[in-house]
mmCIF file of C-alpha atoms in Angstrom:
data_model
loop_
_atom_site.group_PDB
_atom_site.id
_atom_site.type_symbol
_atom_site.label_atom_id
_atom_site.label_comp_id
_atom_site.label_asym_id
_atom_site.label_seq_id
_atom_site.Cartn_x
_atom_site.Cartn_y
_atom_site.Cartn_z
ATOM 1 C CA MET A 16 -0.165 0.020 0.052
ATOM 2 C CA SER A 17 1.361 3.253 -0.667
ATOM 3 C CA PHE A 18 1.969 6.210 1.456
ATOM 4 C CA SER A 19 -0.945 8.229 0.017
ATOM 5 C CA SER A 20 -3.319 4.924 0.113
ATOM 6 C CA GLN A 21 -2.130 4.850 3.870
ATOM 7 C CA SER A 22 -3.081 8.379 4.651
ATOM 8 C CA MET A 23 -6.341 8.186 3.081
ATOM 9 C CA ALA A 24 -6.974 5.312 5.084
ATOM 10 C CA ILE A 25 -6.214 6.911 8.387
ATOM 11 C CA MET A 26 -8.201 10.022 7.428
ATOM 12 C CA THR A 27 -11.183 7.940 6.927
ATOM 13 C CA ALA A 28 -10.713 5.995 10.154
ATOM 14 C CA VAL A 29 -10.727 9.323 11.944
ATOM 15 C CA LEU A 30 -13.548 10.553 10.141
ATOM 16 C CA PHE A 31 -15.320 7.481 11.114
ATOM 17 C CA LEU A 32 -14.590 8.196 14.537
ATOM 18 C CA VAL A 33 -15.231 11.882 14.821
ATOM 19 C CA LEU A 34 -18.351 12.345 12.506
ATOM 20 C CA PRO A 35 -20.916 10.492 14.935
ATOM 21 C CA ALA A 36 -19.793 12.925 17.750
ATOM 22 C CA VAL A 37 -19.942 15.865 15.249
ATOM 23 C CA LYS A 38 -23.870 14.714 14.559
ATOM 24 C CA ALA A 39 -24.357 14.508 18.199
ATOM 25 C CA VAL A 40 -23.543 18.034 18.713
ATOM 26 C CA GLU A 41 -26.963 19.980 19.019
ATOM 27 C CA VAL A 42 -26.908 23.591 17.630
ATOM 28 C CA CYS A 43 -28.877 26.127 19.298
ATOM 29 C CA LYS A 44 -31.594 27.693 17.243
ATOM 30 C CA VAL A 45 -31.761 31.560 17.518
ATOM 31 C CA ALA A 46 -35.156 31.305 19.195
ATOM 32 C CA ASP A 47 -33.999 29.121 21.956
ATOM 33 C CA LEU A 48 -31.188 31.193 22.835
ATOM 34 C CA ARG A 49 -31.580 32.855 26.521
ATOM 35 C CA LEU A 50 -29.689 36.022 26.425
ATOM 36 C CA VAL A 51 -29.174 39.084 28.486
ATOM 37 C CA THR A 52 -31.321 42.106 27.625
ATOM 38 C CA GLN A 53 -31.400 45.654 28.481
ATOM 39 C CA THR A 54 -32.596 44.609 32.085
ATOM 40 C CA GLY A 55 -29.501 42.538 32.784
ATOM 41 C CA GLU A 56 -27.362 45.380 30.850
ATOM 42 C CA PHE A 57 -28.805 47.962 33.744
ATOM 43 C CA PHE A 58 -27.710 45.983 36.612
ATOM 44 C CA LEU A 59 -24.346 45.337 35.069
ATOM 45 C CA ALA A 60 -24.111 49.110 34.621
ATOM 46 C CA VAL A 61 -25.063 49.615 38.269
ATOM 47 C CA THR A 62 -22.679 47.100 39.634
ATOM 48 C CA PHE A 63 -19.818 48.437 37.496
ATOM 49 C CA LEU A 64 -20.262 52.151 39.054
ATOM 50 C CA VAL A 65 -20.492 50.591 42.678
ATOM 51 C CA MET A 66 -17.270 48.552 42.179
ATOM 52 C CA GLY A 67 -15.703 51.706 40.381
ATOM 53 C CA VAL A 68 -16.463 54.125 43.045
ATOM 54 C CA SER A 69 -15.625 51.663 45.800
ATOM 55 C CA THR A 70 -12.190 51.077 44.506
ATOM 56 C CA VAL A 71 -11.510 54.915 44.544
ATOM 57 C CA GLY A 72 -12.864 54.995 48.059
ATOM 58 C CA TYR A 73 -10.687 52.125 49.350
ATOM 59 C CA VAL A 74 -7.826 54.189 47.743
ATOM 60 C CA LEU A 75 -8.602 57.196 49.565
ATOM 61 C CA LEU A 76 -8.921 55.505 52.777
ATOM 62 C CA ALA A 77 -5.486 53.596 52.395
ATOM 63 C CA PHE A 78 -4.001 57.122 52.021
ATOM 64 C CA LYS A 79 -5.140 58.157 55.313
ATOM 65 C CA ALA A 80 -4.208 54.646 57.123
ATOM 66 C CA ILE A 81 -1.049 53.953 59.040
ATOM 67 C CA HIS A 82 1.162 51.634 57.240
ATOM 68 C CA GLU A 83 0.194 48.458 59.498
ATOM 69 C CA LYS A 84 -3.266 48.889 58.435
ATOM 70 C CA ARG A 85 -3.071 49.063 54.807
ATOM 71 C CA LYS A 86 -2.400 45.579 54.025
ATOM 72 C CA PHE A 87 -6.325 45.318 54.359
ATOM 73 C CA HIS A 88 -6.794 48.352 52.261
ATOM 74 C CA PHE A 89 -4.813 46.920 49.282
ATOM 75 C CA ALA A 90 -6.494 43.647 49.420
ATOM 76 C CA MET A 91 -9.807 45.149 49.236
ATOM 77 C CA CYS A 92 -8.756 47.590 46.416
ATOM 78 C CA PHE A 93 -7.822 44.709 44.298
ATOM 79 C CA VAL A 94 -10.817 43.093 44.933
ATOM 80 C CA THR A 95 -12.988 45.824 43.908
ATOM 81 C CA ALA A 96 -10.605 46.864 40.882
ATOM 82 C CA ILE A 97 -10.855 43.400 39.472
ATOM 83 C CA ALA A 98 -14.477 43.097 39.963
ATOM 84 C CA THR A 99 -14.775 46.521 38.174
ATOM 85 C CA PHE A 100 -12.813 45.170 35.175
ATOM 86 C CA SER A 101 -15.073 42.266 35.069
ATOM 87 C CA TYR A 102 -18.088 43.975 35.162
ATOM 88 C CA TYR A 103 -16.980 46.605 32.462
ATOM 89 C CA ALA A 104 -16.264 43.452 30.426
ATOM 90 C CA MET A 105 -19.463 41.953 30.774
ATOM 91 C CA LEU A 106 -21.169 45.602 30.204
ATOM 92 C CA SER A 107 -19.157 45.811 26.876
ATOM 93 C CA GLY A 108 -20.411 42.369 25.848
ATOM 94 C CA GLN A 109 -17.276 40.578 26.460
ATOM 95 C CA GLY A 110 -16.430 37.353 28.046
ATOM 96 C CA TRP A 111 -19.137 35.218 27.044
ATOM 97 C CA LEU A 112 -20.187 32.064 25.299
ATOM 98 C CA ILE A 113 -23.400 29.936 24.880
ATOM 99 C CA THR A 114 -23.827 27.026 27.269
ATOM 100 C CA PRO A 115 -24.885 23.544 26.028
ATOM 101 C CA ALA A 116 -28.232 24.518 27.334
ATOM 102 C CA CYS A 117 -28.284 27.641 24.876
ATOM 103 C CA ARG A 118 -28.000 30.062 27.739
ATOM 104 C CA GLN A 119 -25.683 32.993 27.518
ATOM 105 C CA LEU A 120 -22.770 32.501 30.132
ATOM 106 C CA PHE A 121 -20.339 35.375 31.211
ATOM 107 C CA TYR A 122 -17.434 33.085 31.947
ATOM 108 C CA VAL A 123 -15.374 36.317 32.655
ATOM 109 C CA ARG A 124 -17.290 36.272 36.064
ATOM 110 C CA TYR A 125 -15.556 33.288 37.189
ATOM 111 C CA ILE A 126 -12.094 34.353 36.009
ATOM 112 C CA GLU A 127 -12.802 37.277 38.374
ATOM 113 C CA TRP A 128 -14.086 35.319 41.311
ATOM 114 C CA MET A 129 -11.023 33.068 41.221
ATOM 115 C CA SER A 130 -8.973 36.166 41.802
ATOM 116 C CA THR A 131 -11.129 38.007 44.219
ATOM 117 C CA THR A 132 -12.520 35.287 46.692
ATOM 118 C CA PRO A 133 -9.082 34.239 47.706
ATOM 119 C CA LEU A 134 -8.357 37.795 48.504
ATOM 120 C CA LEU A 135 -11.426 38.030 50.238
ATOM 121 C CA MET A 136 -10.198 34.936 52.426
ATOM 122 C CA LEU A 137 -6.855 36.396 52.618
ATOM 123 C CA VAL A 138 -8.414 39.470 54.573
ATOM 124 C CA LEU A 139 -10.398 37.046 56.965
ATOM 125 C CA GLY A 140 -7.192 35.066 57.622
ATOM 126 C CA MET A 141 -5.036 38.553 58.435
ATOM 127 C CA LEU A 142 -8.010 39.558 60.887
ATOM 128 C CA ALA A 143 -7.488 35.972 62.561
ATOM 129 C CA ASP A 144 -3.735 36.413 62.275
ATOM 130 C CA ALA A 145 -3.297 33.112 60.402
ATOM 131 C CA ASP A 146 -0.051 31.985 59.457
ATOM 132 C CA ILE A 147 0.979 31.888 55.870
ATOM 133 C CA ALA A 148 0.556 27.924 55.362
ATOM 134 C CA TYR A 149 -2.956 28.145 56.789
ATOM 135 C CA LEU A 150 -3.557 31.276 54.440
ATOM 136 C CA LEU A 151 -2.244 29.417 51.270
ATOM 137 C CA ALA A 152 -4.406 26.592 51.815
ATOM 138 C CA VAL A 153 -7.658 28.539 52.388
ATOM 139 C CA MET A 154 -6.708 30.538 49.190
ATOM 140 C CA GLY A 155 -5.887 27.730 47.017
ATOM 141 C CA GLY A 156 -9.320 25.825 48.215
ATOM 142 C CA THR A 157 -11.046 28.885 47.335
ATOM 143 C CA ALA A 158 -9.806 29.051 43.519
ATOM 144 C CA MET A 159 -10.572 24.996 43.207
ATOM 145 C CA MET A 160 -14.195 26.124 44.516
ATOM 146 C CA ILE A 161 -14.497 28.475 41.703
ATOM 147 C CA PHE A 162 -12.975 26.382 39.267
ATOM 148 C CA GLY A 163 -15.555 23.574 39.938
ATOM 149 C CA GLY A 164 -18.229 26.179 39.438
ATOM 150 C CA LEU A 165 -17.216 27.076 36.144
ATOM 151 C CA MET A 166 -16.822 23.516 34.906
ATOM 152 C CA ALA A 167 -20.254 22.887 36.213
ATOM 153 C CA THR A 168 -21.735 25.814 34.114
ATOM 154 C CA ILE A 169 -20.358 24.743 30.898
ATOM 155 C CA SER A 170 -21.049 20.950 31.402
ATOM 156 C CA SER A 171 -24.330 19.495 31.224
ATOM 157 C CA GLY A 172 -26.326 16.487 32.252
ATOM 158 C CA HIS A 173 -24.817 14.574 35.385
ATOM 159 C CA ILE A 174 -21.137 15.910 34.623
ATOM 160 C CA LYS A 175 -22.744 19.314 35.707
ATOM 161 C CA TRP A 176 -24.042 18.140 39.047
ATOM 162 C CA LEU A 177 -20.829 16.067 39.742
ATOM 163 C CA TRP A 178 -18.677 19.358 39.307
ATOM 164 C CA PHE A 179 -21.368 21.231 41.323
ATOM 165 C CA THR A 180 -20.992 18.672 44.191
ATOM 166 C CA LEU A 181 -17.282 18.837 43.958
ATOM 167 C CA SER A 182 -17.326 22.485 44.101
ATOM 168 C CA LEU A 183 -20.033 22.694 47.106
ATOM 169 C CA GLY A 184 -18.112 20.202 49.343
ATOM 170 C CA VAL A 185 -14.750 22.672 48.866
ATOM 171 C CA PHE A 186 -17.249 25.530 50.082
ATOM 172 C CA PHE A 187 -18.549 23.759 53.027
ATOM 173 C CA ALA A 188 -14.741 23.336 54.048
ATOM 174 C CA LEU A 189 -14.018 27.111 53.536
ATOM 175 C CA ALA A 190 -17.357 27.972 55.344
ATOM 176 C CA PHE A 191 -16.212 25.744 58.422
ATOM 177 C CA VAL A 192 -12.892 27.753 58.542
ATOM 178 C CA MET A 193 -14.646 31.123 58.163
ATOM 179 C CA VAL A 194 -17.096 30.544 61.125
ATOM 180 C CA ARG A 195 -14.884 28.208 63.047
ATOM 181 C CA GLY A 196 -11.237 27.918 62.130
ATOM 182 C CA PHE A 197 -10.308 31.509 61.896
ATOM 183 C CA LYS A 198 -12.919 32.223 64.634
ATOM 184 C CA VAL A 199 -10.889 30.269 67.131
ATOM 185 C CA LEU A 200 -7.494 32.026 66.110
ATOM 186 C CA VAL A 201 -9.377 35.281 66.682
ATOM 187 C CA GLU A 202 -10.228 34.452 70.337
ATOM 188 C CA LYS A 203 -6.739 32.971 70.932
ATOM 189 C CA ASN A 204 -4.899 35.966 69.373
ATOM 190 C CA HIS A 205 -7.180 39.035 69.334
ATOM 191 C CA PRO A 206 -10.237 38.362 71.359
ATOM 192 C CA SER A 207 -10.606 42.399 71.190
ATOM 193 C CA ILE A 208 -11.562 42.241 67.726
ATOM 194 C CA PHE A 209 -13.939 39.047 68.019
ATOM 195 C CA GLU A 210 -16.991 41.103 67.399
ATOM 196 C CA LEU A 211 -15.714 42.510 64.212
ATOM 197 C CA TYR A 212 -14.614 39.127 62.815
ATOM 198 C CA ASN A 213 -17.762 37.760 63.719
ATOM 199 C CA LYS A 214 -19.636 40.506 62.075
ATOM 200 C CA VAL A 215 -17.765 40.124 58.730
ATOM 201 C CA SER A 216 -17.494 36.405 58.556
ATOM 202 C CA THR A 217 -21.073 36.066 59.144
ATOM 203 C CA LEU A 218 -21.952 38.284 56.141
ATOM 204 C CA ALA A 219 -19.014 36.483 54.002
ATOM 205 C CA ALA A 220 -20.475 32.926 55.042
ATOM 206 C CA ILE A 221 -24.350 33.999 54.240
ATOM 207 C CA SER A 222 -23.721 35.850 51.132
ATOM 208 C CA TRP A 223 -21.157 32.937 49.722
ATOM 209 C CA ALA A 224 -24.014 30.446 50.502
ATOM 210 C CA LEU A 225 -26.601 32.127 48.337
ATOM 211 C CA TYR A 226 -24.263 31.867 45.175
ATOM 212 C CA PRO A 227 -24.898 28.256 44.761
ATOM 213 C CA VAL A 228 -28.570 28.838 45.415
ATOM 214 C CA VAL A 229 -28.476 31.183 42.259
ATOM 215 C CA PHE A 230 -26.513 28.695 40.357
ATOM 216 C CA ILE A 231 -29.072 25.740 40.863
ATOM 217 C CA PHE A 232 -31.928 27.850 39.443
ATOM 218 C CA SER A 233 -29.961 29.761 36.749
ATOM 219 C CA GLU A 234 -27.128 27.753 35.366
ATOM 220 C CA GLY A 235 -28.413 24.661 36.829
ATOM 221 C CA THR A 236 -32.191 24.084 35.990
ATOM 222 C CA GLY A 237 -32.409 27.314 33.832
ATOM 223 C CA ASP A 238 -35.753 28.320 35.553
ATOM 224 C CA TRP A 239 -34.467 31.831 36.193
ATOM 225 C CA SER A 240 -33.781 34.198 33.307
ATOM 226 C CA PRO A 241 -30.237 35.525 32.499
ATOM 227 C CA ASN A 242 -31.354 38.891 33.565
ATOM 228 C CA PHE A 243 -32.445 37.714 36.961
ATOM 229 C CA GLU A 244 -29.231 35.859 37.247
ATOM 230 C CA ILE A 245 -27.196 39.018 36.585
ATOM 231 C CA MET A 246 -29.467 40.946 39.210
ATOM 232 C CA LEU A 247 -29.098 38.526 41.965
ATOM 233 C CA TYR A 248 -25.186 37.964 41.280
ATOM 234 C CA SER A 249 -24.667 41.727 41.647
ATOM 235 C CA VAL A 250 -26.597 42.039 44.655
ATOM 236 C CA LEU A 251 -24.233 39.271 46.400
ATOM 237 C CA ASP A 252 -21.258 40.835 44.596
ATOM 238 C CA ILE A 253 -21.992 44.111 46.283
ATOM 239 C CA LEU A 254 -22.639 42.519 49.856
ATOM 240 C CA SER A 255 -19.564 40.233 49.688
ATOM 241 C CA LYS A 256 -16.929 42.636 48.313
ATOM 242 C CA VAL A 257 -18.298 46.620 48.957
ATOM 243 C CA VAL A 258 -20.163 46.050 52.204
ATOM 244 C CA PHE A 259 -17.775 43.664 53.500
ATOM 245 C CA GLY A 260 -14.960 45.775 52.760
ATOM 246 C CA TYR A 261 -16.212 49.091 54.265
ATOM 247 C CA ILE A 262 -17.166 47.127 57.356
ATOM 248 C CA VAL A 263 -13.492 46.005 57.644
ATOM 249 C CA LEU A 264 -11.896 49.184 56.642
ATOM 250 C CA LEU A 265 -14.279 51.748 58.711
ATOM 251 C CA SER A 266 -13.692 49.617 61.732
ATOM 252 C CA HIS A 267 -10.949 51.940 62.902
ATOM 253 C CA GLU A 268 -10.798 50.897 66.630
ATOM 254 C CA GLY A 269 -10.991 47.123 65.816
ATOM 255 C CA LEU A 270 -7.797 47.339 63.178
ATOM 256 C CA ASP A 271 -6.096 49.618 65.534
ATOM 257 C CA ARG A 272 -6.191 46.947 68.108
ATOM 258 C CA LEU A 273 -5.121 44.254 65.717
ATOM 259 C CA VAL A 274 -2.067 46.118 64.728
ATOM 260 C CA GLY A 275 -1.188 47.054 68.499
ATOM 261 C CA LEU A 276 -1.886 50.665 68.489
ATOM 262 C CA LYS A 277 -4.644 50.798 71.299
ATOM 263 C CA GLY A 278 -2.954 50.465 74.576
ATOM 264 C CA MET A 279 0.453 51.977 73.646
ATOM 265 C CA PRO A 280 1.744 54.920 75.650
ATOM 266 C CA ALA A 281 1.315 58.264 73.715
ATOM 267 C CA ALA A 282 4.558 59.638 72.157
ATOM 268 C CA PRO A 283 6.042 62.388 74.326
ATOM 269 C CA THR A 284 5.425 65.692 72.760
ATOM 270 C CA ALA A 285 8.001 68.277 72.454
ATOM 271 C CA ASN A 286 7.673 71.539 74.706
ATOM 272 C CA TYR A 287 9.835 73.884 72.952
ATOM 273 C CA GLY A 288 9.288 77.610 74.068
ATOM 274 C CA THR A 289 6.701 76.475 76.658
ATOM 275 C CA PRO A 290 7.312 78.731 79.864
ATOM 276 C CA THR A 291 7.819 76.498 82.880
ATOM 277 C CA SER A 292 5.872 76.720 86.088
ATOM 278 C CA LYS A 293 8.857 77.772 87.839
ATOM 279 C CA SER A 294 9.361 81.334 89.075
ATOM 280 C CA PHE A 295 12.344 83.091 89.505
ATOM 281 C CA ALA A 296 13.254 85.429 92.118
#
């Protein structure tokens, strides 16, 4: 058999294997597409502005903060700045694809979450004064959770729900860290900020727990429209990033206690040119 004949035989075999899979691919009809409309774009625009303004606010607060507290400001600045970029991309019609369920998916949202949620866990870990190994573990786990969610979104059938279950399992572990693991460290290392940590960790745990609920009824079953999905995700993003950040950064007394400023003796002030009470004869 000549070389050309062998090549033709191989190509025929490959086509024989590939064509059945190609025929099995379902092409979405235009009428079946579920796309974001002006309602969804409105919520994208509002959230884009909220994230952008919050980023500027965090930067201004960072300029006023002392060096020891700026690590919290820098972390939150990157959280809202990356979210601002993400919402601008979605508002501009970028970073999306059509899922097997003929639904518009903004995958750029998951790229943003994979960057910002580890930073939010970092903030909680810094409040708890966790060591670097602990921080790396929870930040890596957070990225795993988001990756599982992305794979669940672009999958179909039982594969979708398997990915969702894996992602949900990681979330439960992270939620335990937030409401128990880090809290134990706070009680041990900085009991004076327990109220602050309890407030922000509860907000984070509840808001993060609602994301899977939105997934189930939107990307999961498709019962909720893409517009309603965007509205809910926008509200949750504002709660978990903006509200969370301002609670942390505006808790001046709590952060002062954390960095060891409370209870320190005041620095002596100079008394140049001030007359003494001693009288001279």
